[in-house]
Short mmCIF file of C-alpha atoms in Angstrom, two decimals:
data_model
loop_
_atom_site.label_atom_id
_atom_site.label_comp_id
_atom_site.label_asym_id
_atom_site.label_seq_id
_atom_site.Cartn_x
_atom_site.Cartn_y
_atom_site.Cartn_z
CA ASP A 777 17.44 -29.23 15.30
CA ALA A 778 17.03 -33.09 15.17
CA GLY A 779 17.30 -33.59 18.99
CA ILE A 780 20.67 -35.16 19.01
CA THR A 781 22.95 -34.54 22.04
CA GLN A 782 26.43 -35.92 22.66
CA SER A 783 28.23 -36.15 25.86
CA PRO A 784 30.71 -35.29 27.02
CA ARG A 785 31.35 -32.16 24.93
CA HIS A 786 35.07 -32.05 25.75
CA LYS A 787 37.23 -34.58 27.25
CA VAL A 788 40.95 -34.91 28.06
CA THR A 789 42.30 -38.42 28.76
CA GLU A 790 45.59 -40.29 28.95
CA THR A 791 46.99 -42.79 26.44
CA GLY A 792 45.91 -46.24 27.16
CA THR A 793 42.70 -45.32 28.92
CA PRO A 794 39.28 -46.60 27.83
CA VAL A 795 36.79 -43.74 26.73
CA THR A 796 33.09 -43.82 25.96
CA LEU A 797 31.20 -41.28 23.93
CA ARG A 798 27.52 -41.09 24.00
CA CYS A 799 25.01 -40.07 21.35
CA HIS A 800 21.40 -39.64 22.29
CA GLN A 801 18.44 -38.85 19.94
CA THR A 802 15.05 -37.96 21.04
CA GLU A 803 13.13 -39.62 18.09
CA ASN A 804 13.12 -43.25 17.02
CA HIS A 805 15.48 -42.99 14.00
CA ARG A 806 16.84 -46.20 12.85
CA TYR A 807 20.18 -45.07 11.48
CA MET A 808 22.80 -43.59 13.56
CA TYR A 809 26.57 -42.76 12.77
CA TRP A 810 29.79 -41.99 14.34
CA TYR A 811 32.30 -39.77 12.38
CA ARG A 812 35.60 -38.23 13.30
CA GLN A 813 36.79 -34.93 11.76
CA ASP A 814 40.40 -34.08 11.34
CA PRO A 815 42.34 -31.34 9.46
CA GLY A 816 43.45 -32.75 6.24
CA HIS A 817 41.15 -35.64 6.26
CA GLY A 818 37.77 -34.25 6.51
CA LEU A 819 34.86 -36.38 8.05
CA ARG A 820 35.41 -39.99 8.21
CA LEU A 821 32.79 -42.70 9.02
CA ILE A 822 33.90 -44.88 11.99
CA HIS A 823 30.80 -47.06 12.68
CA TYR A 824 27.09 -46.88 11.91
CA SER A 825 24.00 -48.67 13.27
CA TYR A 826 20.87 -49.58 11.48
CA GLY A 827 18.80 -50.78 14.65
CA VAL A 828 19.22 -51.92 18.25
CA LYS A 829 22.29 -54.31 18.34
CA ASP A 830 22.81 -53.89 14.59
CA THR A 831 26.09 -52.24 13.80
CA ASP A 832 28.74 -52.11 11.19
CA LYS A 833 32.14 -50.75 10.48
CA GLY A 834 32.93 -47.65 8.51
CA GLU A 835 36.17 -46.44 6.90
CA VAL A 836 38.19 -46.00 10.04
CA SER A 837 36.82 -48.43 12.63
CA ASP A 838 40.24 -49.85 13.90
CA GLY A 839 40.49 -49.00 17.68
CA TYR A 840 36.83 -48.31 18.15
CA SER A 841 33.78 -50.24 19.08
CA VAL A 842 30.32 -49.22 19.24
CA SER A 843 27.04 -50.51 21.06
CA ARG A 844 23.33 -49.84 20.70
CA SER A 845 21.18 -51.38 23.26
CA LYS A 846 18.40 -48.78 22.92
CA THR A 847 17.04 -47.01 19.81
CA GLU A 848 17.90 -43.55 21.24
CA ASP A 849 21.39 -44.26 22.40
CA PHE A 850 24.58 -44.97 20.38
CA LEU A 851 27.85 -45.36 22.21
CA LEU A 852 31.36 -45.10 20.76
CA THR A 853 34.05 -46.65 22.89
CA LEU A 854 37.91 -46.26 22.35
CA GLU A 855 39.16 -49.43 23.85
CA SER A 856 42.66 -48.00 24.63
CA ALA A 857 43.14 -44.47 23.61
CA THR A 858 45.97 -43.11 21.62
CA SER A 859 47.12 -39.92 20.49
CA SER A 860 45.99 -40.55 16.95
CA GLN A 861 42.62 -40.66 18.28
CA THR A 862 42.59 -37.01 19.28
CA SER A 863 39.88 -35.62 17.10
CA VAL A 864 36.50 -34.12 16.95
CA TYR A 865 33.77 -36.85 17.05
CA PHE A 866 30.34 -36.32 15.54
CA CYS A 867 27.22 -38.35 15.83
CA ALA A 868 24.64 -38.23 13.07
CA ILE A 869 21.14 -39.70 12.30
CA SER A 870 19.35 -40.34 9.06
CA VAL A 871 15.75 -39.23 8.60
CA ARG A 872 13.65 -39.24 5.46
CA GLU A 873 15.37 -39.99 2.28
CA ASN A 874 18.48 -40.60 4.12
CA GLU A 875 19.05 -36.95 5.05
CA GLN A 876 21.69 -36.80 7.65
CA TYR A 877 21.50 -34.45 10.85
CA PHE A 878 24.46 -34.01 13.10
CA GLY A 879 25.11 -33.64 16.70
CA PRO A 880 27.10 -30.79 18.24
CA GLY A 881 30.35 -32.78 18.40
CA THR A 882 32.81 -33.99 21.07
CA ARG A 883 36.33 -32.70 21.22
CA LEU A 884 38.46 -35.42 22.45
CA THR A 885 42.20 -34.92 23.38
CA VAL A 886 44.40 -37.82 24.14
CA THR A 887 47.74 -36.92 25.91
CA LYS B 1479 36.27 -46.13 -4.00
CA GLN B 1480 34.17 -43.11 -3.97
CA GLU B 1481 36.24 -39.77 -3.86
CA VAL B 1482 34.74 -36.37 -3.38
CA THR B 1483 36.49 -33.13 -4.09
CA GLN B 1484 35.48 -29.48 -3.72
CA ILE B 1485 36.79 -26.42 -5.60
CA PRO B 1486 37.75 -23.90 -4.49
CA ALA B 1487 39.18 -24.74 -1.01
CA ALA B 1488 38.63 -21.19 0.05
CA LEU B 1489 36.76 -18.17 -1.14
CA SER B 1490 36.58 -14.71 -0.22
CA VAL B 1491 33.78 -12.46 -1.79
CA PRO B 1492 32.23 -8.91 -0.92
CA GLU B 1493 28.87 -8.89 0.37
CA GLY B 1494 26.12 -8.98 -2.18
CA GLU B 1495 27.92 -11.07 -4.65
CA ASN B 1496 26.47 -14.28 -6.11
CA LEU B 1497 28.74 -17.20 -5.91
CA VAL B 1498 28.99 -20.86 -6.87
CA LEU B 1499 30.66 -23.75 -4.94
CA ASN B 1500 31.64 -26.95 -6.68
CA CYS B 1501 31.59 -30.58 -5.54
CA SER B 1502 32.83 -33.38 -7.76
CA PHE B 1503 32.51 -37.14 -7.11
CA THR B 1504 34.13 -40.09 -9.03
CA ASP B 1505 31.43 -42.73 -8.79
CA SER B 1506 28.04 -41.64 -10.31
CA ALA B 1507 26.07 -44.54 -8.49
CA ILE B 1508 24.92 -42.41 -5.65
CA TYR B 1509 21.69 -42.52 -3.82
CA ASN B 1510 21.58 -38.80 -2.92
CA LEU B 1511 23.97 -35.76 -2.32
CA GLN B 1512 23.72 -33.48 0.54
CA TRP B 1513 25.15 -30.04 1.24
CA PHE B 1514 25.99 -28.83 4.68
CA ARG B 1515 27.56 -25.65 6.32
CA GLN B 1516 29.83 -25.79 9.29
CA ASP B 1517 30.55 -22.84 11.51
CA PRO B 1518 33.88 -22.77 13.39
CA GLY B 1519 33.88 -25.25 16.39
CA LYS B 1520 30.25 -26.32 15.51
CA GLY B 1521 28.47 -29.40 14.04
CA LEU B 1522 27.22 -29.63 10.54
CA THR B 1523 23.93 -28.09 9.61
CA SER B 1524 21.95 -29.63 6.62
CA LEU B 1525 21.39 -27.24 3.75
CA LEU B 1526 20.00 -29.08 0.95
CA LEU B 1527 19.39 -32.80 -0.08
CA ILE B 1528 19.24 -33.74 -3.69
CA GLN B 1529 18.05 -37.34 -4.46
CA SER B 1530 19.50 -39.15 -7.51
CA SER B 1531 16.40 -38.72 -9.60
CA GLN B 1532 16.37 -34.95 -9.00
CA ARG B 1533 18.21 -32.25 -10.84
CA GLU B 1534 18.06 -29.39 -8.33
CA GLN B 1535 16.74 -28.29 -4.95
CA THR B 1536 16.25 -24.72 -3.77
CA SER B 1537 15.88 -23.23 -0.27
CA GLY B 1538 15.81 -19.46 -0.02
CA ARG B 1539 18.86 -17.91 -1.41
CA LEU B 1540 20.50 -21.34 -1.98
CA ASN B 1541 20.11 -23.52 -4.98
CA ALA B 1542 21.84 -26.83 -5.44
CA SER B 1543 22.09 -28.75 -8.82
CA LEU B 1544 23.04 -32.33 -9.48
CA ASP B 1545 24.63 -33.75 -12.57
CA LYS B 1546 25.17 -37.59 -11.92
CA SER B 1547 26.45 -38.44 -15.27
CA SER B 1548 29.30 -36.00 -15.05
CA GLY B 1549 29.71 -36.48 -11.15
CA ARG B 1550 29.33 -32.87 -10.29
CA SER B 1551 27.01 -30.80 -8.02
CA THR B 1552 26.99 -27.00 -7.54
CA LEU B 1553 25.80 -24.85 -4.65
CA TYR B 1554 24.72 -21.39 -5.73
CA ILE B 1555 24.34 -18.63 -3.16
CA ALA B 1556 22.58 -15.52 -4.07
CA ALA B 1557 23.23 -12.16 -2.82
CA SER B 1558 25.73 -13.24 -0.17
CA GLN B 1559 25.81 -12.02 3.27
CA PRO B 1560 28.51 -11.93 5.99
CA GLY B 1561 26.42 -14.45 7.91
CA ASP B 1562 26.96 -16.98 5.14
CA SER B 1563 30.73 -17.10 6.13
CA ALA B 1564 31.28 -20.75 7.09
CA THR B 1565 32.66 -23.86 5.57
CA TYR B 1566 30.42 -25.80 3.25
CA LEU B 1567 30.70 -29.45 2.73
CA CYS B 1568 29.19 -31.73 0.32
CA ALA B 1569 28.56 -35.49 0.89
CA VAL B 1570 27.37 -38.38 -1.27
CA ASP B 1571 25.52 -41.37 -0.15
CA GLY B 1572 26.21 -44.53 -2.35
CA ASN B 1573 24.45 -47.17 -0.52
CA TYR B 1574 21.65 -46.03 1.61
CA GLY B 1575 23.33 -44.98 4.71
CA GLN B 1576 26.38 -47.34 4.39
CA ASN B 1577 28.67 -45.24 2.56
CA PHE B 1578 28.61 -41.54 3.16
CA VAL B 1579 31.63 -39.92 1.74
CA PHE B 1580 32.39 -36.24 2.44
CA GLY B 1581 34.34 -33.63 0.57
CA PRO B 1582 37.02 -31.64 2.32
CA GLY B 1583 34.90 -28.46 2.21
CA THR B 1584 34.96 -24.99 0.83
CA ARG B 1585 35.88 -22.19 3.43
CA LEU B 1586 33.74 -19.05 2.55
CA SER B 1587 34.27 -15.53 3.62
CA VAL B 1588 31.77 -12.86 2.95
CA LEU B 1589 33.31 -9.38 3.54
CA PRO B 1590 31.11 -6.60 4.58
#
C-alpha cells in the first residue's frame, strides 16, 4: 500500500458535463500519473506530473486536463464528458527506481 | 513506438503446477520492466521490478527474468495456488517515467 487514494470511486455523469477526479498520495513522491483502462486497449497513459505545476501529456490526452497545485494531489478533469470517456481511471505514483504503485481506481460512466 | 505483447492471453492450470508467463517488447531501449497482478475490479499490485542492468528478480514463488537484447521477459510462478488467479501485466519504462507502456495481460486461472 503506497498510500494512494482516489475519489470518487464510482461516478455516473451525463454527456457534456465537466468531471474532476482526484488522486491523493500520503508521501511526497514527485511523479504521478493518470491512466485509463479499457477492454481491448489495456492501460494507457493520459497525463503525468513530475512536480507541482509540472505536467505533460501522455498517449491519450485529448479531452483531458490535469492540475497539480500541491505535491500530494493530482487532479484529472474531463472538460466536457463524452461516452467514449466511460472507463476505469487509475492514478499511479513512482517511487525508487521508478517502480510504480497504483491507486484503487475510479469507475466512470458517461451516459 | 514501443509495443508490448503478452502470451498467452489466458491460461488455466491445475493447482501445484509451475508456469511461465511471457512478455515481449519491440524497443530494447528500456529503463526498467515491471510485473503487476490485477484482481477483478481492483487496482494493480506491483510484483517485481527489473532494472535494465539486471537479468532477474525473485520474490517468494515468483521469478522474473529480462533479456533486453531479445526484447523478452518471463514471469515464472512456482507451485501455483488458486490465490494466484488474476490477470498479470507487464509494463516497460522507456524514458524514466515519461513512457510507460503496458501489455494487454495474461488472465491466469489456477484450479483447485
